XYZ file of C-alpha atoms in Angstrom:
725
model
C 29.555 76.653 125.657
C 26.489 78.823 126.350
C 25.299 81.532 123.996
C 26.399 84.102 126.570
C 29.879 82.599 126.766
C 30.199 82.544 122.993
C 29.149 86.196 122.823
C 31.675 87.131 125.492
C 34.461 85.302 123.626
C 33.670 87.101 120.391
C 33.580 90.443 122.163
C 36.968 89.760 123.789
C 38.485 88.938 120.408
C 37.103 92.129 118.884
C 38.418 94.253 121.729
C 41.883 92.701 121.622
C 42.016 93.201 117.856
C 41.064 96.852 118.203
C 43.578 97.402 120.963
C 46.428 95.879 118.970
C 45.571 98.176 116.080
C 45.184 101.361 118.100
C 48.059 101.229 120.586
C 50.890 101.555 118.058
C 49.113 104.406 116.293
C 48.582 106.270 119.577
C 52.188 105.759 120.589
C 53.408 106.959 117.224
C 51.222 110.041 117.399
C 52.671 110.926 120.805
C 56.247 110.480 119.575
C 56.926 107.545 121.912
C 59.385 104.884 120.709
C 57.417 101.654 121.152
C 58.872 98.401 119.866
C 55.670 97.106 118.370
C 55.179 100.326 116.422
C 58.666 100.083 114.856
C 58.107 96.442 113.935
C 54.759 97.166 112.346
C 56.325 99.959 110.301
C 59.102 97.656 109.159
C 56.625 94.971 108.124
C 54.581 97.475 106.138
C 57.694 98.816 104.416
C 59.409 95.594 103.461
C 56.654 93.035 102.994
C 58.194 90.728 105.585
C 54.966 89.548 107.151
C 54.894 85.790 107.419
C 52.671 83.999 104.948
C 49.240 83.411 106.492
C 47.703 80.025 107.021
C 44.901 79.211 104.634
C 41.545 80.199 106.090
C 42.853 82.890 108.461
C 41.381 86.385 108.465
C 44.509 87.757 106.858
C 44.485 85.145 104.156
C 40.814 85.692 103.405
C 40.647 89.467 103.426
C 44.220 90.543 102.634
C 44.032 90.053 98.852
C 41.013 92.324 98.227
C 42.550 95.051 100.389
C 45.836 94.788 98.481
C 44.052 94.901 95.135
C 42.348 98.134 96.129
C 45.741 99.585 97.057
C 47.140 98.604 93.639
C 44.552 100.827 91.978
C 45.223 103.810 94.246
C 46.477 107.113 92.886
C 49.489 107.265 95.200
C 52.714 105.470 94.328
C 53.304 104.717 97.992
C 49.886 103.091 98.321
C 50.503 100.980 95.225
C 53.815 99.896 96.667
C 52.034 98.886 99.851
C 49.623 96.845 97.801
C 52.430 95.032 95.990
C 54.233 94.312 99.248
C 51.060 93.139 100.930
C 50.401 90.568 98.223
C 54.001 89.421 98.456
C 53.714 89.107 102.233
C 50.494 87.071 101.969
C 52.287 84.782 99.526
C 49.399 82.435 98.797
C 48.786 81.230 95.234
C 45.763 83.545 95.099
C 47.906 86.530 96.135
C 50.616 85.772 93.568
C 47.995 85.348 90.846
C 46.484 88.692 91.827
C 49.875 90.384 91.639
C 50.661 88.807 88.261
C 47.297 89.836 86.848
C 47.738 93.371 88.123
C 51.025 93.817 86.278
C 49.597 92.198 83.161
C 46.608 94.528 83.055
C 47.676 97.811 84.652
C 49.913 100.203 82.754
C 49.843 102.381 85.874
C 51.909 99.804 87.745
C 54.281 99.147 84.840
C 55.127 102.799 84.304
C 56.504 103.264 87.816
C 60.026 101.889 88.148
C 59.881 101.313 91.893
C 56.586 99.436 91.765
C 57.791 97.266 88.887
C 61.043 96.480 90.653
C 59.214 95.525 93.834
C 56.824 93.330 91.898
C 59.610 91.593 89.971
C 61.496 90.820 93.190
C 58.391 89.327 94.779
C 57.492 87.300 91.703
C 61.105 86.134 91.366
C 60.516 83.676 94.185
C 57.738 82.130 92.072
C 59.548 82.006 88.720
C 58.643 78.341 88.231
C 54.932 79.180 87.997
C 53.466 79.172 84.505
C 51.677 82.491 85.024
C 54.732 84.273 86.437
C 57.394 83.173 83.978
C 56.097 85.153 80.953
C 56.049 88.356 82.978
C 59.668 87.880 84.037
C 60.673 87.076 80.467
C 59.063 90.271 79.199
C 60.855 92.242 81.902
C 64.125 90.750 80.709
C 63.693 91.060 76.955
C 61.240 93.889 76.397
C 60.029 95.830 79.390
C 57.794 97.977 77.190
C 58.576 101.450 75.846
C 57.720 103.119 79.141
C 59.821 100.665 81.151
C 62.957 101.478 79.202
C 62.770 105.097 80.275
C 61.979 104.638 83.958
C 64.523 104.299 86.718
C 65.526 100.991 88.310
C 65.166 99.204 84.971
C 68.577 97.570 85.311
C 67.758 96.243 88.778
C 64.427 94.809 87.636
C 65.993 93.290 84.523
C 68.803 91.734 86.530
C 66.423 90.338 89.150
C 64.207 88.834 86.436
C 67.188 87.205 84.732
C 68.531 85.758 87.979
C 65.098 84.450 88.937
C 64.660 82.709 85.596
C 68.132 81.179 85.744
C 67.717 80.080 89.347
C 64.493 78.251 88.511
C 66.463 76.073 86.045
C 63.205 75.552 84.196
C 63.652 74.478 80.584
C 61.374 77.203 79.233
C 63.117 79.824 81.354
C 66.528 78.674 80.138
C 65.361 78.828 76.539
C 64.151 82.387 77.071
C 67.478 83.372 78.605
C 69.398 81.948 75.642
C 67.136 83.858 73.265
C 67.912 87.043 75.186
C 71.641 86.320 74.951
C 71.354 85.978 71.172
C 69.259 89.140 70.959
C 71.988 91.100 72.715
C 71.688 94.470 74.408
C 71.102 95.000 78.141
C 68.763 92.008 78.291
C 71.392 89.782 76.719
C 74.037 90.947 79.154
C 71.724 90.315 82.108
C 70.758 86.867 80.802
C 74.371 85.842 80.210
C 75.438 86.986 83.678
C 72.492 85.160 85.276
C 73.293 81.891 83.526
C 76.865 82.091 84.805
C 75.587 82.624 88.364
C 72.996 79.837 88.103
C 74.295 77.558 85.337
C 71.880 74.962 83.950
C 72.316 71.399 85.140
C 72.725 70.351 81.529
C 73.928 72.386 78.576
C 71.502 70.558 76.301
C 68.820 73.282 76.604
C 71.394 75.826 75.436
C 72.181 73.897 72.271
C 68.899 72.148 71.541
C 67.666 72.699 67.991
C 70.613 74.923 67.024
C 72.426 74.056 63.835
C 75.011 76.804 64.375
C 76.725 78.246 67.430
C 76.256 82.011 67.219
C 79.131 84.192 68.554
C 77.104 85.358 71.572
C 76.279 81.769 72.503
C 79.899 80.702 72.027
C 81.005 83.454 74.383
C 78.436 82.271 76.946
C 79.702 78.696 76.694
C 83.211 79.964 77.326
C 82.012 81.918 80.358
C 80.194 78.888 81.773
C 83.383 76.831 81.738
C 81.474 73.624 81.032
C 83.730 71.219 79.102
C 80.657 69.389 77.797
C 80.372 72.213 75.274
C 83.713 71.377 73.653
C 82.408 68.915 70.989
C 79.856 71.401 69.644
C 82.365 74.235 69.710
C 84.827 72.110 67.764
C 82.145 71.581 65.119
C 81.635 75.355 64.989
C 85.262 75.747 63.871
C 84.056 74.474 60.498
C 81.380 77.176 60.141
C 81.417 79.128 56.905
C 81.238 82.491 58.710
C 84.675 83.729 59.928
C 83.079 85.513 62.881
C 81.392 82.314 64.045
C 84.664 80.395 63.727
C 86.608 83.017 65.680
C 84.055 83.090 68.499
C 84.133 79.309 68.800
C 87.939 79.315 68.827
C 88.070 81.887 71.627
C 85.532 79.900 73.652
C 87.564 76.718 73.214
C 90.718 78.544 74.314
C 88.934 79.762 77.431
C 87.940 76.157 78.162
C 91.588 75.112 77.821
C 91.032 73.160 74.627
C 93.758 73.424 71.980
C 91.629 72.367 69.014
C 91.678 75.864 67.533
C 95.455 76.232 67.687
C 96.103 75.165 64.099
C 93.420 77.470 62.737
C 94.671 80.356 64.886
C 98.191 80.024 63.485
C 96.828 80.444 59.982
C 94.627 83.384 61.006
C 97.542 85.433 62.331
C 99.042 85.349 58.835
C 95.845 86.641 57.263
C 95.445 90.136 55.871
C 92.031 90.334 57.522
C 92.346 92.436 60.680
C 89.601 90.587 62.564
C 91.110 87.202 61.738
C 94.586 88.352 62.737
C 93.261 89.731 66.047
C 91.275 86.576 66.848
C 94.178 84.279 66.041
C 96.567 86.220 68.264
C 94.095 86.202 71.148
C 93.563 82.436 70.886
C 97.318 81.788 70.937
C 97.810 84.228 73.808
C 95.051 82.606 75.887
C 96.516 79.166 75.275
C 100.018 80.403 76.100
C 101.576 78.389 73.270
C 104.581 78.998 71.035
C 103.931 81.679 68.490
C 101.823 83.867 70.796
C 104.568 86.477 71.205
C 105.123 86.626 67.449
C 101.407 87.092 66.839
C 101.218 89.910 69.385
C 104.310 91.497 67.828
C 102.517 91.573 64.486
C 99.568 93.354 66.108
C 101.874 95.935 67.696
C 103.466 96.689 64.349
C 100.224 97.663 62.595
C 98.200 100.774 63.339
C 94.703 99.197 63.278
C 95.720 96.459 65.738
C 98.333 98.226 67.873
C 96.051 98.812 70.853
C 94.944 95.156 70.725
C 98.594 94.185 70.831
C 99.113 96.232 73.998
C 96.077 94.622 75.606
C 97.309 91.120 74.845
C 100.858 91.989 75.931
C 99.443 92.794 79.374
C 97.519 89.523 79.604
C 100.279 87.342 78.108
C 103.581 89.004 79.147
C 106.813 87.815 77.570
C 110.385 89.168 77.412
C 110.129 88.746 73.642
C 107.599 91.599 73.589
C 109.876 94.237 75.124
C 111.386 95.498 71.859
C 108.074 95.589 69.947
C 106.458 97.475 72.823
C 109.264 100.034 72.970
C 109.021 100.506 69.215
C 105.283 101.146 69.494
C 105.497 103.789 72.266
C 105.805 106.847 70.060
C 102.773 105.777 68.003
C 100.560 105.454 71.073
C 98.751 108.185 72.967
C 97.885 108.807 76.606
C 96.542 105.797 78.467
C 97.532 103.368 75.700
C 101.159 104.478 75.985
C 101.099 104.058 79.772
C 99.599 100.591 79.348
C 102.404 99.680 76.942
C 105.031 100.816 79.467
C 103.270 98.764 82.142
C 103.382 95.774 79.784
C 107.158 96.231 79.450
C 107.484 96.043 83.224
C 105.221 93.010 83.379
C 107.383 91.254 80.770
C 110.304 91.322 83.198
C 113.954 90.474 82.692
C 117.148 92.469 82.066
C 115.984 93.842 78.714
C 112.771 95.229 80.240
C 114.679 96.857 83.112
C 117.121 98.495 80.701
C 114.279 99.711 78.473
C 112.427 101.276 81.392
C 115.591 102.885 82.709
C 116.071 104.507 79.318
C 112.492 105.836 79.354
C 113.181 107.704 82.606
C 114.991 110.313 80.553
C 111.900 111.118 78.470
C 109.522 113.470 80.331
C 106.417 112.113 78.618
C 107.332 108.533 79.621
C 109.207 109.063 82.889
C 106.438 108.660 85.472
C 104.964 105.542 83.885
C 108.436 104.017 83.522
C 109.330 104.761 87.140
C 106.086 103.199 88.331
C 106.674 100.118 86.166
C 110.192 99.678 87.584
C 108.811 100.077 91.095
C 106.410 97.161 90.643
C 108.554 94.912 88.416
C 109.755 91.811 90.288
C 113.370 90.742 90.093
C 116.804 92.019 90.940
C 117.194 93.707 87.559
C 114.500 96.293 88.358
C 115.951 96.999 91.791
C 119.408 97.410 90.287
C 118.023 99.812 87.674
C 116.497 101.994 90.399
C 119.749 101.918 92.347
C 121.641 103.116 89.281
C 119.069 105.854 88.789
C 119.369 106.967 92.425
C 123.131 107.241 92.053
C 123.140 109.042 88.723
C 124.116 112.688 88.487
C 120.774 113.540 86.841
C 118.951 112.437 90.001
C 120.842 114.589 92.478
C 118.363 117.468 92.518
C 114.826 118.562 91.716
C 112.088 116.659 89.920
C 114.292 113.771 88.629
C 115.403 112.942 92.173
C 111.839 113.074 93.486
C 110.701 110.778 90.662
C 113.325 108.093 91.359
C 112.902 108.392 95.118
C 109.160 107.877 94.839
C 109.715 104.825 92.644
C 112.118 103.373 95.199
C 109.550 104.030 97.941
C 106.775 102.289 96.028
C 109.050 99.279 95.515
C 109.899 99.170 99.207
C 106.241 99.389 100.249
C 104.708 97.033 97.678
C 107.426 94.421 97.203
C 109.408 94.856 100.420
C 112.503 95.186 98.197
C 114.073 98.524 99.115
C 116.793 99.755 96.721
C 120.039 100.775 98.385
C 120.590 104.500 98.508
C 116.965 105.308 99.350
C 117.750 106.298 102.936
C 120.516 108.663 101.878
C 118.245 110.312 99.322
C 115.489 110.824 101.916
C 117.930 112.355 104.402
C 119.359 114.719 101.795
C 115.915 115.907 100.705
C 114.875 116.667 104.294
C 117.116 119.744 104.327
C 116.218 121.155 100.924
C 114.448 124.495 100.524
C 112.036 123.096 97.960
C 108.750 122.199 99.776
C 108.139 119.238 97.463
C 111.532 117.734 98.390
C 110.765 117.976 102.098
C 107.308 116.457 101.556
C 108.770 113.436 99.730
C 111.368 113.061 102.451
C 108.925 113.041 105.356
C 106.536 110.719 103.498
C 109.335 108.255 102.841
C 110.813 108.374 106.346
C 107.430 107.804 107.982
C 106.182 105.202 105.489
C 109.332 103.079 105.866
C 109.399 103.410 109.651
C 112.507 105.567 109.883
C 110.476 108.257 111.679
C 107.328 107.834 113.764
C 104.068 109.546 112.877
C 104.175 111.419 116.177
C 107.691 112.739 115.685
C 106.976 113.794 112.111
C 103.829 115.634 113.213
C 105.743 117.409 115.962
C 108.195 118.653 113.353
C 105.423 119.679 110.954
C 103.495 121.562 113.676
C 106.073 123.278 115.904
C 104.857 125.094 118.994
C 103.588 128.639 118.481
C 103.757 128.257 114.706
C 101.262 127.173 112.072
C 101.438 123.644 110.736
C 103.174 123.054 107.419
C 100.306 121.810 105.244
C 102.541 119.938 102.810
C 104.319 118.068 105.599
C 101.111 117.212 107.456
C 99.608 115.897 104.209
C 102.684 113.742 103.582
C 102.649 112.383 107.132
C 98.920 111.621 106.872
C 99.311 109.540 103.720
C 102.438 107.821 105.039
C 100.549 106.889 108.205
C 98.416 104.561 106.079
C 101.534 102.541 105.287
C 102.298 102.274 108.992
C 98.698 101.279 109.730
C 99.003 98.466 107.195
C 101.921 96.988 109.134
C 100.109 97.228 112.469
C 103.296 98.544 114.072
C 102.304 102.135 114.673
C 99.449 104.239 116.026
C 99.363 105.621 112.506
C 96.373 107.717 111.309
C 94.887 108.100 114.794
C 97.748 110.479 115.590
C 96.359 112.961 113.058
C 93.313 113.520 115.277
C 95.259 116.013 117.379
C 95.796 118.163 114.296
C 92.239 117.676 113.029
C 90.723 118.428 116.413
C 92.888 121.461 117.030
C 91.971 123.085 113.750
C 88.324 122.008 113.649
C 87.262 124.736 116.058
C 87.773 127.356 113.383
C 84.896 129.194 111.744
C 83.380 128.406 108.385
C 81.493 125.466 106.925
C 84.214 124.138 104.615
C 87.262 122.447 106.117
C 90.623 124.083 105.587
C 93.540 122.506 103.747
C 95.117 121.388 107.028
C 91.848 119.733 108.076
C 91.581 117.883 104.771
C 95.208 116.819 105.087
C 94.585 115.444 108.595
C 91.291 113.855 107.575
C 92.742 110.328 107.518
C 92.171 110.422 111.279
C 88.517 109.711 110.459
C 89.613 106.483 108.785
C 91.016 105.289 112.096
C 88.091 106.667 114.115
C 84.844 106.217 112.122
C 82.786 107.955 114.822
C 84.872 111.158 114.748
C 85.619 111.352 118.456
C 86.515 114.885 119.486
C 84.598 116.557 116.675
C 81.229 118.151 117.348
C 78.079 116.781 115.752
C 77.323 120.186 114.238
C 80.750 120.328 112.586
C 80.451 116.792 111.189
C 77.018 117.639 109.784
C 78.326 120.771 108.056
C 81.240 118.877 106.559
C 79.030 115.975 105.464
C 76.676 118.346 103.661
C 79.508 120.195 101.924
C 81.597 119.340 98.863
C 85.041 118.925 100.377
C 87.067 115.687 100.269
C 86.194 115.263 103.963
C 82.446 115.046 103.275
C 82.268 111.240 102.851
C 84.088 110.435 106.098
C 82.056 113.048 107.955
C 78.893 111.441 106.565
C 80.114 108.075 107.837
C 80.736 109.497 111.313
C 77.404 111.288 111.662
C 75.122 108.251 112.266
C 77.097 107.375 115.411
C 75.497 110.531 116.899
C 71.978 109.562 115.773
C 69.111 111.098 117.739
C 65.866 112.933 117.019
C 67.715 116.132 116.149
C 70.122 114.591 113.645
C 67.995 111.801 112.103
C 66.503 114.032 109.382
C 69.980 115.062 108.192
C 71.092 111.431 108.094
C 68.077 110.577 105.925
C 68.857 113.432 103.539
C 72.450 112.271 103.167
C 71.271 108.707 102.571
C 69.040 109.951 99.742
C 71.433 112.542 98.282
C 72.718 112.868 94.737
C 76.334 111.823 95.393
C 76.634 108.013 95.561
C 79.894 108.289 97.522
C 78.097 110.246 100.256
C 75.182 107.801 100.220
C 77.582 104.870 100.552
C 79.435 106.404 103.494
C 76.207 107.306 105.267
C 75.164 103.678 104.889
C 78.505 102.499 106.301
C 78.023 104.840 109.236
C 74.640 103.281 110.021
C 76.517 100.124 110.974
C 77.547 101.968 114.156
C 74.240 103.774 114.704
C 73.073 103.225 118.312
C 69.406 103.219 117.275
C 68.020 99.738 116.476
C 65.816 101.068 113.678
C 68.942 102.027 111.720
C 68.506 98.617 110.108
C 65.188 99.832 108.710
C 66.946 102.811 107.132
C 69.465 100.482 105.520
C 66.783 98.129 104.237
C 64.846 101.037 102.749
C 68.012 102.452 101.193
C 68.863 99.146 99.537
C 65.532 98.503 97.849
C 65.658 101.228 95.199
C 69.362 102.060 95.047
C 70.637 102.082 91.451
C 74.344 102.462 92.219
C 76.038 99.112 93.020
C 78.725 100.773 95.162
C 76.026 102.082 97.497
C 74.325 98.682 97.666
C 77.669 97.134 98.573
C 78.021 99.640 101.397
C 74.506 98.831 102.631
C 75.303 95.122 102.711
C 78.567 95.770 104.550
C 76.701 97.843 107.121
C 73.997 95.203 107.555
C 76.702 92.615 108.221
C 77.517 94.513 111.422
C 73.891 94.881 112.570
C 72.219 92.207 114.669
C 68.537 93.051 114.271
C 66.538 90.175 112.688
C 65.184 92.612 110.110
C 68.506 92.539 108.270
C 68.077 88.954 107.078
C 65.389 89.656 104.467
C 67.436 92.373 102.759
C 70.598 90.255 102.792
C 68.714 87.318 101.291
C 67.252 89.566 98.610
C 70.741 90.861 97.789
C 72.218 87.361 97.779
C 69.632 85.934 95.396
C 68.615 88.716 93.029
C 71.103 91.587 92.987
C 72.638 91.951 89.502
C 76.038 92.978 90.923
C 78.481 90.119 91.594
C 80.128 91.883 94.521
C 76.827 92.648 96.228
C 75.789 88.992 96.029
C 79.154 87.802 97.350
C 79.076 90.277 100.239
C 75.516 89.256 101.098
C 76.477 85.576 101.187
C 79.372 86.362 103.497
C 77.185 88.522 105.740
C 74.564 85.785 106.054
C 77.314 83.360 107.068
C 78.045 85.604 110.051
C 81.006 87.632 108.824
C 81.345 91.346 109.599
C 82.426 93.124 106.422
C 83.185 96.696 107.445
C 86.178 98.068 105.498
C 89.577 97.954 107.149
C 91.758 100.976 107.831
C 94.576 99.910 105.513
C 95.660 96.730 103.727
C 98.967 94.975 104.332
C 100.958 94.596 101.126
C 98.302 96.385 99.112
C 99.050 98.521 96.071
C 100.218 102.129 96.211
C 98.429 104.704 94.081
C 100.754 107.063 92.220
C 98.892 110.134 90.977
C 100.433 112.986 89.019
C 98.379 116.114 88.441
C 99.427 117.954 85.286
C 98.633 121.611 84.634
C 97.032 122.384 81.279
C 99.087 125.568 81.020
C 101.808 127.306 83.058
C 99.205 129.692 84.428
C 97.285 126.723 85.878
C 100.278 125.420 87.840
C 99.116 126.889 91.197
C 95.850 124.968 90.916
C 97.612 121.580 91.120
C 100.201 122.425 93.759
C 98.978 120.928 96.996
C 95.544 120.254 95.452
C 92.991 118.546 97.695
C 91.121 115.485 96.431
C 89.352 112.335 97.522
C 90.494 108.897 96.442
C 87.716 106.299 96.600
C 89.223 102.871 97.220
C 87.959 99.684 95.573
C 86.031 98.847 98.755
C 84.197 102.174 98.517
C 85.998 104.079 101.297
C 87.061 107.644 100.457
C 90.535 108.783 101.506
C 90.941 112.581 101.752
C 94.325 113.621 100.371
C 96.349 116.738 99.655
C 98.959 116.451 96.917
C 102.592 117.393 97.369
C 103.556 120.907 96.234
C 104.651 119.524 92.851
C 101.201 117.996 92.217
C 102.225 114.383 92.863
C 100.744 112.116 95.507
C 101.440 108.567 96.727
C 98.681 106.765 98.643
C 99.663 103.444 100.259
C 97.666 100.771 102.077
C 94.963 100.407 99.417
C 92.990 97.207 98.783
C 93.324 95.567 95.377
C 90.995 96.808 92.670
C 90.227 100.010 90.801
C 90.163 103.357 92.598
C 88.606 106.671 91.553
C 90.017 110.161 92.085
C 87.886 113.306 92.395
C 89.570 116.684 92.763
C 88.141 119.274 95.106
C 86.014 121.806 93.163
C 88.820 124.342 93.424
C 92.117 124.747 95.176
C 91.643 125.458 98.873
C 93.317 128.682 99.981
C 96.650 127.837 101.531
C 96.990 124.488 99.748
C 100.053 125.241 97.694
C 102.400 126.950 100.038
C 103.711 126.318 103.494
C 103.082 128.935 106.188
């Protein structure tokens, strides 16, 4: 090649390089949506640039540029520097990043920068220079690090990285953290369960005794190779060490501690008695019920007895549980009544039936009968329905609701339920009519459409209590797949949504389940959804989920504000809504939202939303969540999403539990504040259900997925909640 040709080639390369750098910037400045500009922004944000080949321009000059960014005064520039080194990924880049965190307190003080660095270094946990930094993040973190945000995420990522490396030194450090306890110990223990060592020898090497924390870890791991050492620990001189080893053996299914446990339950030492009972209960052997009975009989151990009665139910525990009820308070008493129902049998059914006559026990007893398997419980409810005390008022509503829960959850409807529902339909009491319409719709005796027609007669205002009952009952119909269910409520929601004011009315909240069936909020204006999403009503989460389906230049800023707001429920629903966002760069918003989100429920929502997106950008965030997120559910969802599953929440769950919520006024003067009170119930999958309670302050919500739910009342009673027009 001639000198002239070589000069021309170099000039062409320089011009093409300049053009590729300038075109995206020009397009961005003009507000033009150019694909290359979006991709470049995504790469800069997430550090997803492919690792350069050795000797390329990027490999040669990228590290010095990144190091200059790490020393910048702006947090965002330092983050860019960290991500750039991670994207380069060469040994030199990783060494530079490690050295920067070792030497710069500026980087360590910022939670976001530290978290980003830990996640990048996690992929290199087997390197000698990286491992000490991850160990310090797990066990110490420095005084500044304890106070900054995102510490739990960084600690969890460090622990998972060390465990995943399965390096002997890393495993030893994790065990030391477990023994040290605290947040680092919890993170280390959880990480070792996720990525268990190939051999348990590193866990036990050089240890003459099995400390309680280590025994608990061995029980969690479920590795039967630990049994011989745990058996030896039963001979330890410290009672606490012996008890921990016994519990671990019981969890592994080994009966070696049974003899010792039988002697412990006879001890006067409370800790010994408690440990012995728990070992026997876990093993499910003879004598467990007697040991739990002894716990229930003594004040210091009574609550432990209730806990074990729930985990190891037995008909022999019914009498001791009943005897303990008056000595228990609040939640503990309700748990004891639930344990009676879980015990099952004729004696349990009779005991619960007797508790229906005690106001302080009645609701818990009715709920326990509703969920208790067997003909005895159904017969008890049938007797209650036919009793003279259940012919009118609150007692009849209580028994009728219990019969409804049994019909919906177990498919075992007590006889007499239909007659009770028909009789209540004609009562003057609004709460009676609400229970009646809920029951008739939920069991399929009346369609959602017909019930709505009756609740909203022509030329008259809708009856809020009846609409609310129909709305909640529609979730039961949706679970069966035999009815149009919540979608029918859209005609009520749409008709009332044209009214003035930012906050939704009681009727709009009551009909809000329509947004469960239609996540995009068809028929509602974008402006109205935005106002609702930015408010504090129970409809705000579902409105926030619907808003991204309208994404454009005018609404994008409001979506970003919701995604970064202070309420994690709103953030989670905005993330879910981005699954249906028509703009391809919605995946970038989700990836950004995931990186520094402290609340696991929001990260779960982000992963669910990413499962429905198809942009390649999603893969890096899902892989990060799968490998290094400290939350078990987030990791499981990410694995499922990467396998190709779409994980958006369903409308309602067939055969799922029914929530029974009773609002109780603190004083007679506060009674109006609970009658027809609006609230949001956040399901275990993170979806918020807007509800309005019946006029007596009670609400049943069917079609829920398994798992814990959370109730949040509206800030104050909405005008018009309590009464019917």
